[in-house]
mmCIF file of C-alpha atoms in Angstrom:
data_model
loop_
_atom_site.group_PDB
_atom_site.id
_atom_site.type_symbol
_atom_site.label_atom_id
_atom_site.label_comp_id
_atom_site.label_asym_id
_atom_site.label_seq_id
_atom_site.Cartn_x
_atom_site.Cartn_y
_atom_site.Cartn_z
ATOM 1 C CA ASP A 1 -2.501 -19.138 7.632
ATOM 2 C CA ALA A 2 -2.466 -15.912 5.706
ATOM 3 C CA ASP A 3 -5.443 -13.568 6.345
ATOM 4 C CA VAL A 4 -5.307 -12.229 2.813
ATOM 5 C CA THR A 5 -4.545 -14.559 -0.031
ATOM 6 C CA GLN A 6 -4.104 -13.786 -3.704
ATOM 7 C CA THR A 7 -3.998 -16.246 -6.717
ATOM 8 C CA PRO A 8 -2.174 -16.714 -8.805
ATOM 9 C CA ARG A 9 1.198 -15.516 -7.306
ATOM 10 C CA ASN A 10 2.821 -15.255 -10.761
ATOM 11 C CA ARG A 11 1.359 -14.981 -14.183
ATOM 12 C CA ILE A 12 2.776 -14.536 -17.591
ATOM 13 C CA THR A 13 0.239 -13.852 -20.428
ATOM 14 C CA LYS A 14 0.170 -12.359 -23.948
ATOM 15 C CA THR A 15 -1.227 -9.153 -25.147
ATOM 16 C CA GLY A 16 -4.973 -9.362 -25.693
ATOM 17 C CA LYS A 17 -5.667 -12.202 -23.303
ATOM 18 C CA ARG A 18 -8.197 -11.922 -20.524
ATOM 19 C CA ILE A 19 -6.830 -12.354 -17.087
ATOM 20 C CA MET A 20 -8.370 -12.605 -13.647
ATOM 21 C CA LEU A 21 -6.616 -12.228 -10.419
ATOM 22 C CA GLU A 22 -8.399 -13.368 -7.208
ATOM 23 C CA CYS A 23 -8.345 -12.233 -3.613
ATOM 24 C CA SER A 24 -9.799 -13.849 -0.548
ATOM 25 C CA GLN A 25 -9.693 -12.729 3.052
ATOM 26 C CA THR A 26 -10.491 -14.309 6.355
ATOM 27 C CA LYS A 27 -10.324 -11.100 8.353
ATOM 28 C CA GLY A 28 -14.030 -10.478 8.223
ATOM 29 C CA HIS A 29 -13.404 -6.938 6.791
ATOM 30 C CA ASP A 30 -16.080 -5.160 4.744
ATOM 31 C CA ARG A 31 -13.700 -3.133 2.553
ATOM 32 C CA MET A 32 -11.442 -4.467 -0.098
ATOM 33 C CA TYR A 33 -9.020 -2.772 -2.496
ATOM 34 C CA TRP A 34 -6.960 -3.602 -5.543
ATOM 35 C CA TYR A 35 -3.624 -1.705 -6.086
ATOM 36 C CA ARG A 36 -0.945 -1.953 -8.618
ATOM 37 C CA GLN A 37 2.714 -1.263 -7.810
ATOM 38 C CA ASP A 38 5.310 -0.194 -10.337
ATOM 39 C CA PRO A 39 8.980 0.557 -9.421
ATOM 40 C CA GLY A 40 9.371 4.006 -7.883
ATOM 41 C CA LEU A 41 5.622 4.868 -8.053
ATOM 42 C CA GLY A 42 4.373 3.414 -4.854
ATOM 43 C CA LEU A 43 0.916 1.822 -4.906
ATOM 44 C CA GLN A 44 -1.920 3.155 -7.116
ATOM 45 C CA LEU A 45 -5.532 2.323 -6.349
ATOM 46 C CA ILE A 46 -7.421 0.592 -9.190
ATOM 47 C CA TYR A 47 -10.742 -0.213 -7.560
ATOM 48 C CA TYR A 48 -12.190 -0.420 -4.014
ATOM 49 C CA SER A 49 -15.355 -1.901 -2.583
ATOM 50 C CA PHE A 50 -16.995 -0.917 0.662
ATOM 51 C CA ASP A 51 -19.313 -3.950 0.594
ATOM 52 C CA VAL A 52 -20.769 -6.471 -1.962
ATOM 53 C CA LYS A 53 -23.001 -3.818 -3.531
ATOM 54 C CA ASP A 54 -20.654 -0.899 -3.377
ATOM 55 C CA ILE A 55 -17.818 -0.804 -5.953
ATOM 56 C CA ASN A 56 -15.862 2.254 -6.903
ATOM 57 C CA LYS A 57 -13.216 3.256 -9.301
ATOM 58 C CA GLY A 58 -9.861 4.359 -8.092
ATOM 59 C CA GLU A 59 -7.247 6.528 -9.735
ATOM 60 C CA ILE A 60 -6.174 4.081 -12.570
ATOM 61 C CA SER A 61 -9.280 1.967 -13.354
ATOM 62 C CA ASP A 62 -9.115 2.192 -17.201
ATOM 63 C CA GLY A 63 -8.492 -1.275 -18.657
ATOM 64 C CA TYR A 64 -9.574 -3.052 -15.487
ATOM 65 C CA SER A 65 -12.893 -4.428 -13.971
ATOM 66 C CA VAL A 66 -13.672 -5.999 -10.663
ATOM 67 C CA SER A 67 -16.261 -8.278 -9.110
ATOM 68 C CA ARG A 68 -17.110 -8.550 -5.417
ATOM 69 C CA GLN A 69 -18.532 -12.131 -5.325
ATOM 70 C CA ALA A 70 -18.956 -12.127 -1.514
ATOM 71 C CA GLN A 71 -17.744 -10.224 1.498
ATOM 72 C CA ALA A 72 -14.557 -12.334 1.467
ATOM 73 C CA LYS A 73 -13.869 -12.395 -2.256
ATOM 74 C CA PHE A 74 -12.787 -9.583 -4.725
ATOM 75 C CA SER A 75 -11.521 -10.333 -8.211
ATOM 76 C CA LEU A 76 -9.682 -8.122 -10.642
ATOM 77 C CA SER A 77 -9.922 -8.694 -14.360
ATOM 78 C CA LEU A 78 -7.859 -7.368 -17.254
ATOM 79 C CA GLU A 79 -10.241 -7.685 -20.168
ATOM 80 C CA SER A 80 -7.594 -7.412 -22.867
ATOM 81 C CA ALA A 81 -4.150 -7.333 -21.365
ATOM 82 C CA ILE A 82 -1.394 -4.935 -22.692
ATOM 83 C CA PRO A 83 2.248 -4.764 -21.893
ATOM 84 C CA ASN A 84 2.034 -1.654 -19.737
ATOM 85 C CA GLN A 85 -0.185 -3.579 -17.343
ATOM 86 C CA THR A 86 3.005 -5.594 -16.297
ATOM 87 C CA ALA A 87 3.279 -4.871 -12.670
ATOM 88 C CA LEU A 88 2.708 -6.171 -9.158
ATOM 89 C CA TYR A 89 -0.857 -6.291 -8.029
ATOM 90 C CA PHE A 90 -1.898 -6.254 -4.454
ATOM 91 C CA CYS A 91 -5.317 -6.886 -2.766
ATOM 92 C CA ALA A 92 -5.893 -5.161 0.608
ATOM 93 C CA THR A 93 -8.730 -5.110 3.169
ATOM 94 C CA SER A 94 -9.766 -2.860 5.930
ATOM 95 C CA ASP A 95 -12.394 -2.587 8.556
ATOM 96 C CA SER A 96 -14.798 0.350 8.487
ATOM 97 C CA GLY A 97 -15.084 3.113 11.112
ATOM 98 C CA PRO A 98 -12.074 4.573 12.928
ATOM 99 C CA TYR A 99 -9.686 1.883 11.728
ATOM 100 C CA ALA A 100 -10.661 2.139 8.022
ATOM 101 C CA ASN A 101 -7.158 3.580 7.164
ATOM 102 C CA GLU A 102 -5.387 0.454 8.451
ATOM 103 C CA GLN A 103 -5.230 -1.664 5.376
ATOM 104 C CA PHE A 104 -3.820 -5.256 5.309
ATOM 105 C CA PHE A 105 -2.319 -6.388 2.159
ATOM 106 C CA GLY A 106 -2.010 -9.822 0.460
ATOM 107 C CA PRO A 107 1.314 -11.146 -0.840
ATOM 108 C CA GLY A 108 0.763 -9.834 -4.333
ATOM 109 C CA THR A 109 0.551 -11.221 -7.932
ATOM 110 C CA ARG A 110 3.353 -10.593 -10.269
ATOM 111 C CA LEU A 111 1.873 -10.175 -13.872
ATOM 112 C CA THR A 112 3.880 -9.998 -16.917
ATOM 113 C CA VAL A 113 2.159 -9.227 -20.176
ATOM 114 C CA LEU A 114 4.284 -10.057 -23.289
ATOM 115 C CA GLN B 1 4.300 16.988 -9.152
ATOM 116 C CA LYS B 2 3.294 13.919 -7.128
ATOM 117 C CA GLU B 3 1.060 14.427 -4.115
ATOM 118 C CA VAL B 4 3.539 12.527 -1.914
ATOM 119 C CA GLU B 5 7.281 12.687 -2.451
ATOM 120 C CA GLN B 6 9.687 10.174 -1.052
ATOM 121 C CA ASP B 7 13.338 9.719 -1.752
ATOM 122 C CA PRO B 8 13.769 6.274 -3.491
ATOM 123 C CA GLY B 9 17.165 5.625 -1.945
ATOM 124 C CA PRO B 10 18.808 3.079 -1.545
ATOM 125 C CA LEU B 11 19.796 4.157 1.941
ATOM 126 C CA SER B 12 22.665 2.081 3.261
ATOM 127 C CA VAL B 13 23.587 2.147 6.933
ATOM 128 C CA PRO B 14 25.695 0.076 9.253
ATOM 129 C CA GLU B 15 23.969 -2.111 11.835
ATOM 130 C CA GLY B 16 23.161 -0.139 15.025
ATOM 131 C CA ALA B 17 22.828 3.151 13.232
ATOM 132 C CA ILE B 18 19.742 5.326 13.229
ATOM 133 C CA VAL B 19 17.710 5.155 10.015
ATOM 134 C CA SER B 20 15.963 8.365 9.042
ATOM 135 C CA LEU B 21 13.191 8.317 6.466
ATOM 136 C CA ASN B 22 10.793 11.136 5.349
ATOM 137 C CA CYS B 23 8.096 12.125 3.075
ATOM 138 C CA THR B 24 6.812 15.483 1.891
ATOM 139 C CA TYR B 25 3.255 16.104 0.723
ATOM 140 C CA SER B 26 1.229 18.775 -0.882
ATOM 141 C CA ASN B 27 -2.452 17.955 0.051
ATOM 142 C CA SER B 28 -3.339 19.831 3.294
ATOM 143 C CA ALA B 29 -6.436 17.668 3.736
ATOM 144 C CA PHE B 30 -4.286 14.634 4.692
ATOM 145 C CA GLN B 31 -4.784 13.941 8.401
ATOM 146 C CA TYR B 32 -3.831 10.159 8.838
ATOM 147 C CA PHE B 33 -0.263 9.185 8.183
ATOM 148 C CA MET B 34 1.165 5.752 8.011
ATOM 149 C CA TRP B 35 4.381 3.866 7.301
ATOM 150 C CA TYR B 36 4.409 0.519 5.772
ATOM 151 C CA ARG B 37 7.308 -1.851 5.510
ATOM 152 C CA GLN B 38 7.641 -4.141 2.483
ATOM 153 C CA TYR B 39 10.142 -6.966 2.262
ATOM 154 C CA SER B 40 11.111 -8.234 -1.158
ATOM 155 C CA ARG B 41 8.393 -10.348 -2.806
ATOM 156 C CA LYS B 42 5.878 -9.548 -0.057
ATOM 157 C CA GLY B 43 2.933 -7.256 0.552
ATOM 158 C CA PRO B 44 3.326 -4.073 2.482
ATOM 159 C CA GLU B 45 2.636 -4.373 6.255
ATOM 160 C CA LEU B 46 1.555 -1.555 8.451
ATOM 161 C CA LEU B 47 4.325 -0.379 10.781
ATOM 162 C CA MET B 48 3.096 2.943 12.203
ATOM 163 C CA TYR B 49 -0.115 4.827 12.196
ATOM 164 C CA THR B 50 -0.493 8.429 13.407
ATOM 165 C CA TYR B 51 -3.251 10.996 13.315
ATOM 166 C CA SER B 52 -2.621 14.732 12.720
ATOM 167 C CA SER B 53 0.655 16.294 14.117
ATOM 168 C CA GLY B 54 2.900 14.978 16.828
ATOM 169 C CA ASN B 55 5.182 12.000 17.664
ATOM 170 C CA LYS B 56 4.512 8.351 18.102
ATOM 171 C CA GLU B 57 6.917 5.813 19.360
ATOM 172 C CA ASP B 58 6.717 1.999 19.308
ATOM 173 C CA GLY B 59 9.803 0.126 20.310
ATOM 174 C CA ARG B 60 12.631 1.101 18.085
ATOM 175 C CA PHE B 61 10.374 3.036 15.786
ATOM 176 C CA THR B 62 9.387 6.773 16.045
ATOM 177 C CA ALA B 63 7.008 8.489 13.614
ATOM 178 C CA GLN B 64 6.830 12.250 13.523
ATOM 179 C CA VAL B 65 4.204 14.367 11.715
ATOM 180 C CA ASP B 66 4.675 18.123 11.079
ATOM 181 C CA LYS B 67 1.556 19.237 9.270
ATOM 182 C CA SER B 68 2.662 22.875 9.154
ATOM 183 C CA SER B 69 5.593 21.845 6.953
ATOM 184 C CA LYS B 70 3.730 18.963 5.328
ATOM 185 C CA TYR B 71 6.556 16.583 6.285
ATOM 186 C CA ILE B 72 6.515 13.258 7.984
ATOM 187 C CA SER B 73 9.475 11.146 9.248
ATOM 188 C CA LEU B 74 10.160 7.726 10.418
ATOM 189 C CA PHE B 75 13.192 6.843 12.617
ATOM 190 C CA ILE B 76 14.610 3.446 13.300
ATOM 191 C CA ARG B 77 16.981 3.213 16.291
ATOM 192 C CA ASP B 78 19.479 0.492 16.679
ATOM 193 C CA SER B 79 18.874 -0.735 13.113
ATOM 194 C CA GLN B 80 19.186 -4.429 12.379
ATOM 195 C CA PRO B 81 19.849 -6.250 9.114
ATOM 196 C CA SER B 82 16.239 -7.539 9.485
ATOM 197 C CA ASP B 83 15.125 -3.933 8.994
ATOM 198 C CA SER B 84 16.457 -4.049 5.382
ATOM 199 C CA ALA B 85 13.221 -3.489 3.370
ATOM 200 C CA THR B 86 11.459 -0.842 1.367
ATOM 201 C CA TYR B 87 9.518 1.682 3.567
ATOM 202 C CA LEU B 88 6.439 3.419 2.110
ATOM 203 C CA CYS B 89 4.726 6.318 3.601
ATOM 204 C CA ALA B 90 0.999 6.660 2.963
ATOM 205 C CA MET B 91 -1.598 9.295 3.852
ATOM 206 C CA SER B 92 -5.346 9.850 3.677
ATOM 207 C CA SER B 93 -7.891 12.592 4.461
ATOM 208 C CA MET B 94 -11.089 12.394 6.428
ATOM 209 C CA ILE B 95 -13.103 13.144 3.329
ATOM 210 C CA LYS B 96 -15.736 10.447 3.014
ATOM 211 C CA ALA B 97 -15.888 10.760 -0.848
ATOM 212 C CA ALA B 98 -12.210 9.840 -0.912
ATOM 213 C CA GLY B 99 -13.197 6.440 0.360
ATOM 214 C CA ASN B 100 -10.368 6.322 2.834
ATOM 215 C CA LYS B 101 -8.158 6.153 -0.242
ATOM 216 C CA LEU B 102 -4.488 5.888 0.745
ATOM 217 C CA THR B 103 -2.018 7.940 -1.246
ATOM 218 C CA PHE B 104 1.452 6.371 -1.270
ATOM 219 C CA GLY B 105 4.968 7.612 -1.522
ATOM 220 C CA GLY B 106 7.198 5.744 -3.994
ATOM 221 C CA GLY B 107 9.075 3.985 -1.193
ATOM 222 C CA THR B 108 12.585 4.175 0.167
ATOM 223 C CA ARG B 109 14.757 1.050 -0.031
ATOM 224 C CA VAL B 110 16.810 0.582 3.058
ATOM 225 C CA LEU B 111 19.776 -1.706 3.521
ATOM 226 C CA VAL B 112 21.237 -2.310 6.976
ATOM 227 C CA LYS B 113 24.693 -3.919 6.673
ATOM 228 C CA PRO B 114 26.059 -6.233 9.358
#
């Protein structure tokens, strides 16, 4: 079974709709991250969380919000989706301490906003 | 200018050839350097992880870091069709405020032809 799971895997929605992407992990990691990937741009950090009570904005947080419901669950919301939020979205986890840079990614959610 | 530059490719090589990938960066605070492999429709998976300058070898893979030139490389020996994927470099600094944020290159698509 996958250690980091994301739902849904694919989603098509319309401009203005509210969308939630969910991430669950069984790795027991404290840290969780949301990235988006656009062709040729690598991955850009949207939000990250070091534990349930510690949530931080990444480099492209505008238009997004997150919720850390438990150590194992981290959700990303698009309050009012717009077409330029069409992208691949990845959740990742990492341990803390000396291995904090080793991030483990989920399979991704392909989001299309029409 | 992006903090991390990576040639997007595609890089096409015959099976058995050496694949040579590289990234340049501008932030001298980066001290941790990673290479991720991403197959189509999958999340990135960590391939190599190095700290500071030097070489690291793991099977057919060799990672090199030259901090003085702000240049990192990944070599794949005896390439196989199964090595066909996109390879992303990633870097981070030790600065706590950065939240072990990874800065990614845009990825290089590699195609190994049988």
